[in-house]
mmCIF file with all atom_site columns, C-alpha atoms in Angstrom:
data_model
loop_
_atom_site.group_PDB
_atom_site.id
_atom_site.type_symbol
_atom_site.label_atom_id
_atom_site.label_alt_id
_atom_site.label_comp_id
_atom_site.label_asym_id
_atom_site.label_entity_id
_atom_site.label_seq_id
_atom_site.pdbx_PDB_ins_code
_atom_site.Cartn_x
_atom_site.Cartn_y
_atom_site.Cartn_z
_atom_site.occupancy
_atom_site.B_iso_or_equiv
_atom_site.pdbx_formal_charge
_atom_site.auth_seq_id
_atom_site.auth_comp_id
_atom_site.auth_asym_id
_atom_site.auth_atom_id
_atom_site.pdbx_PDB_model_num
ATOM 1   C CA . MET T 1 1   ? -11.881 -12.018 -22.072 1.00 0.00 ? 226 MET T CA 1
ATOM 2   C CA . GLN T 1 2   ? -12.993 -14.275 -19.265 1.00 0.00 ? 227 GLN T CA 1
ATOM 3   C CA . GLU T 1 3   ? -15.654 -12.741 -17.066 1.00 0.00 ? 228 GLU T CA 1
ATOM 4   C CA . ILE T 1 4   ? -14.537 -11.722 -13.576 1.00 0.00 ? 229 ILE T CA 1
ATOM 5   C CA . ASN T 1 5   ? -15.730 -14.089 -10.872 1.00 0.00 ? 230 ASN T CA 1
ATOM 6   C CA . GLN T 1 6   ? -16.783 -11.716 -8.140  1.00 0.00 ? 231 GLN T CA 1
ATOM 7   C CA . HIS T 1 7   ? -16.453 -14.467 -5.538  1.00 0.00 ? 232 HIS T CA 1
ATOM 8   C CA . LYS T 1 8   ? -12.692 -14.684 -6.039  1.00 0.00 ? 233 LYS T CA 1
ATOM 9   C CA . THR T 1 9   ? -10.869 -11.755 -4.540  1.00 0.00 ? 234 THR T CA 1
ATOM 10  C CA . LEU T 1 10  ? -7.191  -11.169 -3.999  1.00 0.00 ? 235 LEU T CA 1
ATOM 11  C CA . TRP T 1 11  ? -6.738  -8.876  -1.008  1.00 0.00 ? 236 TRP T CA 1
ATOM 12  C CA . TYR T 1 12  ? -3.544  -6.845  -0.992  1.00 0.00 ? 237 TYR T CA 1
ATOM 13  C CA . ILE T 1 13  ? -2.754  -5.600  2.502   1.00 0.00 ? 238 ILE T CA 1
ATOM 14  C CA . ALA T 1 14  ? -0.162  -2.840  2.393   1.00 0.00 ? 239 ALA T CA 1
ATOM 15  C CA . ASP T 1 15  ? 0.881   0.603   3.529   1.00 0.00 ? 240 ASP T CA 1
ATOM 16  C CA . PRO T 1 16  ? 2.162   3.266   1.096   1.00 0.00 ? 241 PRO T CA 1
ATOM 17  C CA . MET T 1 17  ? 4.923   4.208   3.547   1.00 0.00 ? 242 MET T CA 1
ATOM 18  C CA . CYS T 1 18  ? 6.129   0.620   4.014   1.00 0.00 ? 243 CYS T CA 1
ATOM 19  C CA . SER T 1 19  ? 9.458   0.128   2.248   1.00 0.00 ? 244 SER T CA 1
ATOM 20  C CA . TRP T 1 20  ? 8.862   -3.546  1.491   1.00 0.00 ? 245 TRP T CA 1
ATOM 21  C CA . CYS T 1 21  ? 5.538   -2.597  -0.096  1.00 0.00 ? 246 CYS T CA 1
ATOM 22  C CA . TRP T 1 22  ? 7.494   -0.221  -2.329  1.00 0.00 ? 247 TRP T CA 1
ATOM 23  C CA . GLY T 1 23  ? 9.808   -3.108  -3.155  1.00 0.00 ? 248 GLY T CA 1
ATOM 24  C CA . PHE T 1 24  ? 6.717   -5.206  -3.900  1.00 0.00 ? 249 PHE T CA 1
ATOM 25  C CA . ALA T 1 25  ? 5.244   -2.590  -6.268  1.00 0.00 ? 250 ALA T CA 1
ATOM 26  C CA . PRO T 1 26  ? 6.392   -4.296  -9.498  1.00 0.00 ? 251 PRO T CA 1
ATOM 27  C CA . THR T 1 27  ? 5.067   -7.625  -8.203  1.00 0.00 ? 252 THR T CA 1
ATOM 28  C CA . ILE T 1 28  ? 1.564   -6.427  -7.405  1.00 0.00 ? 253 ILE T CA 1
ATOM 29  C CA . GLU T 1 29  ? 1.390   -4.566  -10.714 1.00 0.00 ? 254 GLU T CA 1
ATOM 30  C CA . ALA T 1 30  ? 2.433   -7.706  -12.598 1.00 0.00 ? 255 ALA T CA 1
ATOM 31  C CA . ILE T 1 31  ? -0.206  -9.708  -10.730 1.00 0.00 ? 256 ILE T CA 1
ATOM 32  C CA . ARG T 1 32  ? -2.868  -7.108  -11.516 1.00 0.00 ? 257 ARG T CA 1
ATOM 33  C CA . GLN T 1 33  ? -2.042  -7.302  -15.210 1.00 0.00 ? 258 GLN T CA 1
ATOM 34  C CA . ARG T 1 34  ? -1.728  -11.090 -15.359 1.00 0.00 ? 259 ARG T CA 1
ATOM 35  C CA . TYR T 1 35  ? -5.001  -11.847 -13.571 1.00 0.00 ? 260 TYR T CA 1
ATOM 36  C CA . ALA T 1 36  ? -7.154  -9.031  -14.916 1.00 0.00 ? 261 ALA T CA 1
ATOM 37  C CA . GLY T 1 37  ? -10.518 -10.589 -15.709 1.00 0.00 ? 262 GLY T CA 1
ATOM 38  C CA . ARG T 1 38  ? -9.872  -13.590 -13.464 1.00 0.00 ? 263 ARG T CA 1
ATOM 39  C CA . LEU T 1 39  ? -9.571  -11.986 -10.043 1.00 0.00 ? 264 LEU T CA 1
ATOM 40  C CA . THR T 1 40  ? -10.968 -8.965  -8.294  1.00 0.00 ? 265 THR T CA 1
ATOM 41  C CA . ILE T 1 41  ? -7.955  -7.341  -6.646  1.00 0.00 ? 266 ILE T CA 1
ATOM 42  C CA . GLU T 1 42  ? -8.698  -5.133  -3.649  1.00 0.00 ? 267 GLU T CA 1
ATOM 43  C CA . LEU T 1 43  ? -6.437  -2.997  -1.481  1.00 0.00 ? 268 LEU T CA 1
ATOM 44  C CA . ILE T 1 44  ? -6.596  -2.834  2.312   1.00 0.00 ? 269 ILE T CA 1
ATOM 45  C CA . LEU T 1 45  ? -4.537  -0.177  4.078   1.00 0.00 ? 270 LEU T CA 1
ATOM 46  C CA . GLY T 1 46  ? -2.581  -1.771  6.880   1.00 0.00 ? 271 GLY T CA 1
ATOM 47  C CA . GLY T 1 47  ? -1.492  1.125   9.062   1.00 0.00 ? 272 GLY T CA 1
ATOM 48  C CA . LEU T 1 48  ? 2.226   0.521   9.486   1.00 0.00 ? 273 LEU T CA 1
ATOM 49  C CA . ARG T 1 49  ? 2.882   3.417   11.880  1.00 0.00 ? 274 ARG T CA 1
ATOM 50  C CA . THR T 1 50  ? -0.113  5.395   13.042  1.00 0.00 ? 275 THR T CA 1
ATOM 51  C CA . GLY T 1 51  ? -0.860  7.943   15.714  1.00 0.00 ? 276 GLY T CA 1
ATOM 52  C CA . THR T 1 52  ? 2.706   8.859   16.571  1.00 0.00 ? 277 THR T CA 1
ATOM 53  C CA . LYS T 1 53  ? 3.338   12.498  17.442  1.00 0.00 ? 278 LYS T CA 1
ATOM 54  C CA . LEU T 1 54  ? 7.078   12.396  18.056  1.00 0.00 ? 279 LEU T CA 1
ATOM 55  C CA . PRO T 1 55  ? 9.807   12.926  15.442  1.00 0.00 ? 280 PRO T CA 1
ATOM 56  C CA . ILE T 1 56  ? 11.921  9.884   14.705  1.00 0.00 ? 281 ILE T CA 1
ATOM 57  C CA . ALA T 1 57  ? 15.181  9.674   16.646  1.00 0.00 ? 282 ALA T CA 1
ATOM 58  C CA . ASN T 1 58  ? 18.511  9.533   14.845  1.00 0.00 ? 283 ASN T CA 1
ATOM 59  C CA . GLN T 1 59  ? 19.040  5.845   15.620  1.00 0.00 ? 284 GLN T CA 1
ATOM 60  C CA . GLN T 1 60  ? 15.547  4.972   14.431  1.00 0.00 ? 285 GLN T CA 1
ATOM 61  C CA . ARG T 1 61  ? 16.197  6.881   11.220  1.00 0.00 ? 286 ARG T CA 1
ATOM 62  C CA . GLN T 1 62  ? 19.371  4.885   10.633  1.00 0.00 ? 287 GLN T CA 1
ATOM 63  C CA . ASP T 1 63  ? 17.542  1.623   11.292  1.00 0.00 ? 288 ASP T CA 1
ATOM 64  C CA . ILE T 1 64  ? 14.850  2.573   8.774   1.00 0.00 ? 289 ILE T CA 1
ATOM 65  C CA . LEU T 1 65  ? 17.434  3.576   6.182   1.00 0.00 ? 290 LEU T CA 1
ATOM 66  C CA . ASN T 1 66  ? 19.130  0.208   6.663   1.00 0.00 ? 291 ASN T CA 1
ATOM 67  C CA . HIS T 1 67  ? 15.814  -1.443  5.856   1.00 0.00 ? 292 HIS T CA 1
ATOM 68  C CA . TRP T 1 68  ? 15.525  0.725   2.744   1.00 0.00 ? 293 TRP T CA 1
ATOM 69  C CA . HIS T 1 69  ? 18.977  -0.348  1.580   1.00 0.00 ? 294 HIS T CA 1
ATOM 70  C CA . ASN T 1 70  ? 17.979  -3.988  2.065   1.00 0.00 ? 295 ASN T CA 1
ATOM 71  C CA . VAL T 1 71  ? 14.838  -3.456  0.011   1.00 0.00 ? 296 VAL T CA 1
ATOM 72  C CA . GLN T 1 72  ? 16.811  -1.807  -2.773  1.00 0.00 ? 297 GLN T CA 1
ATOM 73  C CA . ARG T 1 73  ? 19.379  -4.619  -2.845  1.00 0.00 ? 298 ARG T CA 1
ATOM 74  C CA . MET T 1 74  ? 16.713  -7.316  -3.010  1.00 0.00 ? 299 MET T CA 1
ATOM 75  C CA . THR T 1 75  ? 14.204  -5.665  -5.341  1.00 0.00 ? 300 THR T CA 1
ATOM 76  C CA . GLY T 1 76  ? 16.102  -3.062  -7.355  1.00 0.00 ? 301 GLY T CA 1
ATOM 77  C CA . GLN T 1 77  ? 13.499  -0.410  -6.575  1.00 0.00 ? 302 GLN T CA 1
ATOM 78  C CA . PRO T 1 78  ? 14.825  3.187   -6.589  1.00 0.00 ? 303 PRO T CA 1
ATOM 79  C CA . PHE T 1 79  ? 15.328  5.138   -3.367  1.00 0.00 ? 304 PHE T CA 1
ATOM 80  C CA . GLN T 1 80  ? 16.662  8.584   -2.595  1.00 0.00 ? 305 GLN T CA 1
ATOM 81  C CA . PHE T 1 81  ? 18.606  8.105   0.622   1.00 0.00 ? 306 PHE T CA 1
ATOM 82  C CA . GLU T 1 82  ? 20.387  11.423  0.977   1.00 0.00 ? 307 GLU T CA 1
ATOM 83  C CA . GLY T 1 83  ? 18.250  13.784  3.016   1.00 0.00 ? 308 GLY T CA 1
ATOM 84  C CA . ALA T 1 84  ? 15.460  11.262  3.561   1.00 0.00 ? 309 ALA T CA 1
ATOM 85  C CA . MET T 1 85  ? 13.320  11.713  6.671   1.00 0.00 ? 310 MET T CA 1
ATOM 86  C CA . PRO T 1 86  ? 14.953  15.001  7.756   1.00 0.00 ? 311 PRO T CA 1
ATOM 87  C CA . GLU T 1 87  ? 15.174  16.188  11.336  1.00 0.00 ? 312 GLU T CA 1
ATOM 88  C CA . GLY T 1 88  ? 11.721  16.675  12.822  1.00 0.00 ? 313 GLY T CA 1
ATOM 89  C CA . PHE T 1 89  ? 10.043  14.153  10.498  1.00 0.00 ? 314 PHE T CA 1
ATOM 90  C CA . ILE T 1 90  ? 7.092   12.408  12.173  1.00 0.00 ? 315 ILE T CA 1
ATOM 91  C CA . TYR T 1 91  ? 6.628   8.955   10.656  1.00 0.00 ? 316 TYR T CA 1
ATOM 92  C CA . ASP T 1 92  ? 2.835   8.686   10.821  1.00 0.00 ? 317 ASP T CA 1
ATOM 93  C CA . THR T 1 93  ? 1.376   6.674   7.947   1.00 0.00 ? 318 THR T CA 1
ATOM 94  C CA . GLU T 1 94  ? -2.304  7.367   8.742   1.00 0.00 ? 319 GLU T CA 1
ATOM 95  C CA . PRO T 1 95  ? -2.614  10.467  6.507   1.00 0.00 ? 320 PRO T CA 1
ATOM 96  C CA . ALA T 1 96  ? -1.139  8.661   3.488   1.00 0.00 ? 321 ALA T CA 1
ATOM 97  C CA . CYS T 1 97  ? -3.401  5.657   4.060   1.00 0.00 ? 322 CYS T CA 1
ATOM 98  C CA . ARG T 1 98  ? -6.414  7.966   4.401   1.00 0.00 ? 323 ARG T CA 1
ATOM 99  C CA . GLY T 1 99  ? -5.344  9.702   1.208   1.00 0.00 ? 324 GLY T CA 1
ATOM 100 C CA . VAL T 1 100 ? -5.383  6.416   -0.704  1.00 0.00 ? 325 VAL T CA 1
ATOM 101 C CA . LEU T 1 101 ? -8.856  5.597   0.588   1.00 0.00 ? 326 LEU T CA 1
ATOM 102 C CA . THR T 1 102 ? -10.051 9.090   -0.291  1.00 0.00 ? 327 THR T CA 1
ATOM 103 C CA . ALA T 1 103 ? -8.773  8.773   -3.836  1.00 0.00 ? 328 ALA T CA 1
ATOM 104 C CA . SER T 1 104 ? -10.329 5.333   -4.096  1.00 0.00 ? 329 SER T CA 1
ATOM 105 C CA . SER T 1 105 ? -13.723 6.641   -2.976  1.00 0.00 ? 330 SER T CA 1
ATOM 106 C CA . LEU T 1 106 ? -13.658 9.483   -5.504  1.00 0.00 ? 331 LEU T CA 1
ATOM 107 C CA . ALA T 1 107 ? -12.070 7.607   -8.416  1.00 0.00 ? 332 ALA T CA 1
ATOM 108 C CA . PRO T 1 108 ? -11.939 3.823   -7.887  1.00 0.00 ? 333 PRO T CA 1
ATOM 109 C CA . SER T 1 109 ? -9.848  3.289   -11.019 1.00 0.00 ? 334 SER T CA 1
ATOM 110 C CA . LEU T 1 110 ? -7.110  5.439   -9.463  1.00 0.00 ? 335 LEU T CA 1
ATOM 111 C CA . THR T 1 111 ? -6.764  3.359   -6.288  1.00 0.00 ? 336 THR T CA 1
ATOM 112 C CA . PHE T 1 112 ? -3.558  1.617   -7.292  1.00 0.00 ? 337 PHE T CA 1
ATOM 113 C CA . PRO T 1 113 ? -2.119  4.518   -9.325  1.00 0.00 ? 338 PRO T CA 1
ATOM 114 C CA . PHE T 1 114 ? -2.600  6.818   -6.342  1.00 0.00 ? 339 PHE T CA 1
ATOM 115 C CA . PHE T 1 115 ? -1.024  4.282   -3.999  1.00 0.00 ? 340 PHE T CA 1
ATOM 116 C CA . SER T 1 116 ? 1.960   4.082   -6.353  1.00 0.00 ? 341 SER T CA 1
ATOM 117 C CA . ALA T 1 117 ? 2.158   7.871   -6.639  1.00 0.00 ? 342 ALA T CA 1
ATOM 118 C CA . ILE T 1 118 ? 2.362   8.193   -2.848  1.00 0.00 ? 343 ILE T CA 1
ATOM 119 C CA . GLN T 1 119 ? 5.167   5.634   -2.822  1.00 0.00 ? 344 GLN T CA 1
ATOM 120 C CA . GLN T 1 120 ? 7.066   7.393   -5.592  1.00 0.00 ? 345 GLN T CA 1
ATOM 121 C CA . ALA T 1 121 ? 6.686   10.729  -3.836  1.00 0.00 ? 346 ALA T CA 1
ATOM 122 C CA . PHE T 1 122 ? 7.989   9.429   -0.527  1.00 0.00 ? 347 PHE T CA 1
ATOM 123 C CA . TYR T 1 123 ? 10.800  7.102   -1.546  1.00 0.00 ? 348 TYR T CA 1
ATOM 124 C CA . VAL T 1 124 ? 12.100  8.741   -4.707  1.00 0.00 ? 349 VAL T CA 1
ATOM 125 C CA . LYS T 1 125 ? 11.071  12.412  -4.644  1.00 0.00 ? 350 LYS T CA 1
ATOM 126 C CA . GLN T 1 126 ? 11.416  12.955  -0.865  1.00 0.00 ? 351 GLN T CA 1
ATOM 127 C CA . ILE T 1 127 ? 8.003   14.555  -0.595  1.00 0.00 ? 352 ILE T CA 1
ATOM 128 C CA . ASP T 1 128 ? 6.593   14.498  2.931   1.00 0.00 ? 353 ASP T CA 1
ATOM 129 C CA . VAL T 1 129 ? 3.421   12.480  2.390   1.00 0.00 ? 354 VAL T CA 1
ATOM 130 C CA . THR T 1 130 ? 2.403   12.862  6.016   1.00 0.00 ? 355 THR T CA 1
ATOM 131 C CA . GLN T 1 131 ? 1.337   16.413  5.147   1.00 0.00 ? 356 GLN T CA 1
ATOM 132 C CA . PRO T 1 132 ? -2.209  16.848  3.772   1.00 0.00 ? 357 PRO T CA 1
ATOM 133 C CA . GLU T 1 133 ? -1.225  19.565  1.308   1.00 0.00 ? 358 GLU T CA 1
ATOM 134 C CA . ASN T 1 134 ? 1.240   17.211  -0.377  1.00 0.00 ? 359 ASN T CA 1
ATOM 135 C CA . ILE T 1 135 ? -1.294  14.385  -0.497  1.00 0.00 ? 360 ILE T CA 1
ATOM 136 C CA . ILE T 1 136 ? -3.833  16.755  -2.051  1.00 0.00 ? 361 ILE T CA 1
ATOM 137 C CA . GLN T 1 137 ? -1.299  17.823  -4.684  1.00 0.00 ? 362 GLN T CA 1
ATOM 138 C CA . ILE T 1 138 ? -0.655  14.203  -5.619  1.00 0.00 ? 363 ILE T CA 1
ATOM 139 C CA . ALA T 1 139 ? -4.403  13.747  -6.051  1.00 0.00 ? 364 ALA T CA 1
ATOM 140 C CA . ALA T 1 140 ? -4.609  16.877  -8.212  1.00 0.00 ? 365 ALA T CA 1
ATOM 141 C CA . ASN T 1 141 ? -1.759  15.585  -10.369 1.00 0.00 ? 366 ASN T CA 1
ATOM 142 C CA . LEU T 1 142 ? -3.895  12.530  -11.102 1.00 0.00 ? 367 LEU T CA 1
ATOM 143 C CA . GLY T 1 143 ? -6.863  14.664  -12.072 1.00 0.00 ? 368 GLY T CA 1
ATOM 144 C CA . ILE T 1 144 ? -8.851  14.562  -8.828  1.00 0.00 ? 369 ILE T CA 1
ATOM 145 C CA . ASP T 1 145 ? -10.474 17.841  -7.839  1.00 0.00 ? 370 ASP T CA 1
ATOM 146 C CA . ASP T 1 146 ? -8.432  19.209  -4.945  1.00 0.00 ? 371 ASP T CA 1
ATOM 147 C CA . LYS T 1 147 ? -11.339 20.854  -3.099  1.00 0.00 ? 372 LYS T CA 1
ATOM 148 C CA . GLN T 1 148 ? -13.458 17.742  -3.284  1.00 0.00 ? 373 GLN T CA 1
ATOM 149 C CA . PHE T 1 149 ? -10.505 15.634  -2.201  1.00 0.00 ? 374 PHE T CA 1
ATOM 150 C CA . LEU T 1 150 ? -9.839  17.831  0.830   1.00 0.00 ? 375 LEU T CA 1
ATOM 151 C CA . GLN T 1 151 ? -13.483 17.738  1.875   1.00 0.00 ? 376 GLN T CA 1
ATOM 152 C CA . VAL T 1 152 ? -13.624 13.933  1.803   1.00 0.00 ? 377 VAL T CA 1
ATOM 153 C CA . PHE T 1 153 ? -10.104 13.484  3.203   1.00 0.00 ? 378 PHE T CA 1
ATOM 154 C CA . SER T 1 154 ? -10.932 15.667  6.232   1.00 0.00 ? 379 SER T CA 1
ATOM 155 C CA . SER T 1 155 ? -14.292 14.062  6.950   1.00 0.00 ? 380 SER T CA 1
ATOM 156 C CA . GLU T 1 156 ? -15.001 11.939  10.002  1.00 0.00 ? 381 GLU T CA 1
ATOM 157 C CA . THR T 1 157 ? -16.397 9.307   7.662   1.00 0.00 ? 382 THR T CA 1
ATOM 158 C CA . MET T 1 158 ? -13.062 8.865   5.924   1.00 0.00 ? 383 MET T CA 1
ATOM 159 C CA . LYS T 1 159 ? -11.157 8.858   9.210   1.00 0.00 ? 384 LYS T CA 1
ATOM 160 C CA . LYS T 1 160 ? -13.425 6.062   10.458  1.00 0.00 ? 385 LYS T CA 1
ATOM 161 C CA . LYS T 1 161 ? -13.048 4.152   7.192   1.00 0.00 ? 386 LYS T CA 1
ATOM 162 C CA . THR T 1 162 ? -9.278  4.349   7.549   1.00 0.00 ? 387 THR T CA 1
ATOM 163 C CA . LEU T 1 163 ? -9.446  2.986   11.087  1.00 0.00 ? 388 LEU T CA 1
ATOM 164 C CA . ALA T 1 164 ? -11.755 0.235   9.839   1.00 0.00 ? 389 ALA T CA 1
ATOM 165 C CA . ASN T 1 165 ? -9.074  -0.824  7.335   1.00 0.00 ? 390 ASN T CA 1
ATOM 166 C CA . PHE T 1 166 ? -6.516  -0.978  10.127  1.00 0.00 ? 391 PHE T CA 1
ATOM 167 C CA . GLY T 1 167 ? -8.963  -2.972  12.228  1.00 0.00 ? 392 GLY T CA 1
ATOM 168 C CA . LYS T 1 168 ? -9.597  -5.523  9.482   1.00 0.00 ? 393 LYS T CA 1
ATOM 169 C CA . THR T 1 169 ? -5.855  -6.019  9.114   1.00 0.00 ? 394 THR T CA 1
ATOM 170 C CA . LYS T 1 170 ? -5.565  -6.797  12.828  1.00 0.00 ? 395 LYS T CA 1
ATOM 171 C CA . ARG T 1 171 ? -8.615  -9.095  12.833  1.00 0.00 ? 396 ARG T CA 1
ATOM 172 C CA . TRP T 1 172 ? -7.091  -11.067 10.001  1.00 0.00 ? 397 TRP T CA 1
ATOM 173 C CA . GLY T 1 173 ? -3.922  -11.486 12.035  1.00 0.00 ? 398 GLY T CA 1
ATOM 174 C CA . ILE T 1 174 ? -1.707  -9.701  9.518   1.00 0.00 ? 399 ILE T CA 1
ATOM 175 C CA . GLY T 1 175 ? 1.468   -8.619  11.273  1.00 0.00 ? 400 GLY T CA 1
ATOM 176 C CA . GLY T 1 176 ? 3.607   -7.626  8.316   1.00 0.00 ? 401 GLY T CA 1
ATOM 177 C CA . PHE T 1 177 ? 3.336   -5.969  4.942   1.00 0.00 ? 402 PHE T CA 1
ATOM 178 C CA . PRO T 1 178 ? 2.926   -6.608  2.105   1.00 0.00 ? 403 PRO T CA 1
ATOM 179 C CA . SER T 1 179 ? 0.522   -9.530  2.475   1.00 0.00 ? 404 SER T CA 1
ATOM 180 C CA . LEU T 1 180 ? -1.735  -11.266 -0.020  1.00 0.00 ? 405 LEU T CA 1
ATOM 181 C CA . ILE T 1 181 ? -4.889  -13.197 0.841   1.00 0.00 ? 406 ILE T CA 1
ATOM 182 C CA . LEU T 1 182 ? -6.929  -15.052 -1.780  1.00 0.00 ? 407 LEU T CA 1
ATOM 183 C CA . GLN T 1 183 ? -10.620 -15.292 -0.941  1.00 0.00 ? 408 GLN T CA 1
ATOM 184 C CA . ASN T 1 184 ? -12.872 -17.795 -2.651  1.00 0.00 ? 409 ASN T CA 1
ATOM 185 C CA . ASN T 1 185 ? -16.395 -17.386 -1.328  1.00 0.00 ? 410 ASN T CA 1
ATOM 186 C CA . GLU T 1 186 ? -15.927 -17.857 2.438   1.00 0.00 ? 411 GLU T CA 1
ATOM 187 C CA . ASN T 1 187 ? -12.494 -19.473 2.196   1.00 0.00 ? 412 ASN T CA 1
ATOM 188 C CA . TYR T 1 188 ? -9.377  -17.394 2.796   1.00 0.00 ? 413 TYR T CA 1
ATOM 189 C CA . HIS T 1 189 ? -5.845  -18.478 1.845   1.00 0.00 ? 414 HIS T CA 1
ATOM 190 C CA . LEU T 1 190 ? -2.765  -16.552 2.958   1.00 0.00 ? 415 LEU T CA 1
ATOM 191 C CA . LEU T 1 191 ? -0.541  -16.455 -0.124  1.00 0.00 ? 416 LEU T CA 1
ATOM 192 C CA . SER T 1 192 ? 2.314   -14.396 1.225   1.00 0.00 ? 417 SER T CA 1
ATOM 193 C CA . ASN T 1 193 ? 3.369   -12.345 4.209   1.00 0.00 ? 418 ASN T CA 1
ATOM 194 C CA . GLY T 1 194 ? 6.349   -10.249 3.227   1.00 0.00 ? 419 GLY T CA 1
ATOM 195 C CA . TYR T 1 195 ? 8.136   -9.690  -0.048  1.00 0.00 ? 420 TYR T CA 1
ATOM 196 C CA . SER T 1 196 ? 8.003   -12.290 -2.821  1.00 0.00 ? 421 SER T CA 1
ATOM 197 C CA . PRO T 1 197 ? 8.754   -11.932 -6.538  1.00 0.00 ? 422 PRO T CA 1
ATOM 198 C CA . ALA T 1 198 ? 5.880   -12.398 -8.949  1.00 0.00 ? 423 ALA T CA 1
ATOM 199 C CA . GLU T 1 199 ? 7.332   -15.618 -10.373 1.00 0.00 ? 424 GLU T CA 1
ATOM 200 C CA . THR T 1 200 ? 7.072   -17.217 -6.943  1.00 0.00 ? 425 THR T CA 1
ATOM 201 C CA . LEU T 1 201 ? 3.458   -16.195 -6.464  1.00 0.00 ? 426 LEU T CA 1
ATOM 202 C CA . TYR T 1 202 ? 2.054   -17.093 -9.900  1.00 0.00 ? 427 TYR T CA 1
ATOM 203 C CA . PRO T 1 203 ? 2.053   -20.896 -9.309  1.00 0.00 ? 428 PRO T CA 1
ATOM 204 C CA . GLN T 1 204 ? 0.389   -20.469 -5.915  1.00 0.00 ? 429 GLN T CA 1
ATOM 205 C CA . ILE T 1 205 ? -2.344  -18.243 -7.331  1.00 0.00 ? 430 ILE T CA 1
ATOM 206 C CA . ASP T 1 206 ? -2.872  -20.546 -10.312 1.00 0.00 ? 431 ASP T CA 1
ATOM 207 C CA . LYS T 1 207 ? -3.152  -23.593 -8.051  1.00 0.00 ? 432 LYS T CA 1
ATOM 208 C CA . LEU T 1 208 ? -5.721  -21.945 -5.797  1.00 0.00 ? 433 LEU T CA 1
ATOM 209 C CA . LEU T 1 209 ? -7.736  -20.697 -8.766  1.00 0.00 ? 434 LEU T CA 1
ATOM 210 C CA . LYS T 1 210 ? -7.860  -24.190 -10.265 1.00 0.00 ? 435 LYS T CA 1
ATOM 211 C CA . SER T 1 211 ? -8.844  -25.794 -6.984  1.00 0.00 ? 436 SER T CA 1
ATOM 212 C CA . ALA T 1 212 ? -11.469 -23.183 -6.191  1.00 0.00 ? 437 ALA T CA 1
#
């Protein structure tokens, strides 16, 4: 197997509660498998909706569900629409993002599996992943010690790290998710901003790798 070039990194900027990121899940997994050993693939949590304290209004819920239907039609990803985002649901993605970073800090190999598990829980199983107890249970299901997870998840250090991820996303000018940026040394190339199938992205990645 070809040795990983640590100077070539594919940055995946996403949010586990972003429906288009859920639609993109098969694409990023295919890319991870195809370029294993050729690219370091890193996840940055974007912070789709953070800090809100108010439940979503009925019209907003309908607008979001319309987006979900569009994602399903385009990508074929499964959704459970009936009963999604029930009355009183507060759509704050910060806890889920912090959960992914917590899992990543405790078990780096579980970064992407945990991200996927959060997505599955929210979009398919209708688990409220804004609630810490549900995030902790997802971690436990993947073999992460729940007490250790809670300690790190609740720490000021992890809260600051989560905000730092959001800040990097803004500094890079990323306004939509999912996004892919290929870094070669100090050079950054925006590959995609929004959903794309893997077959569309492969030639772009291959071209940049050859020219790097």
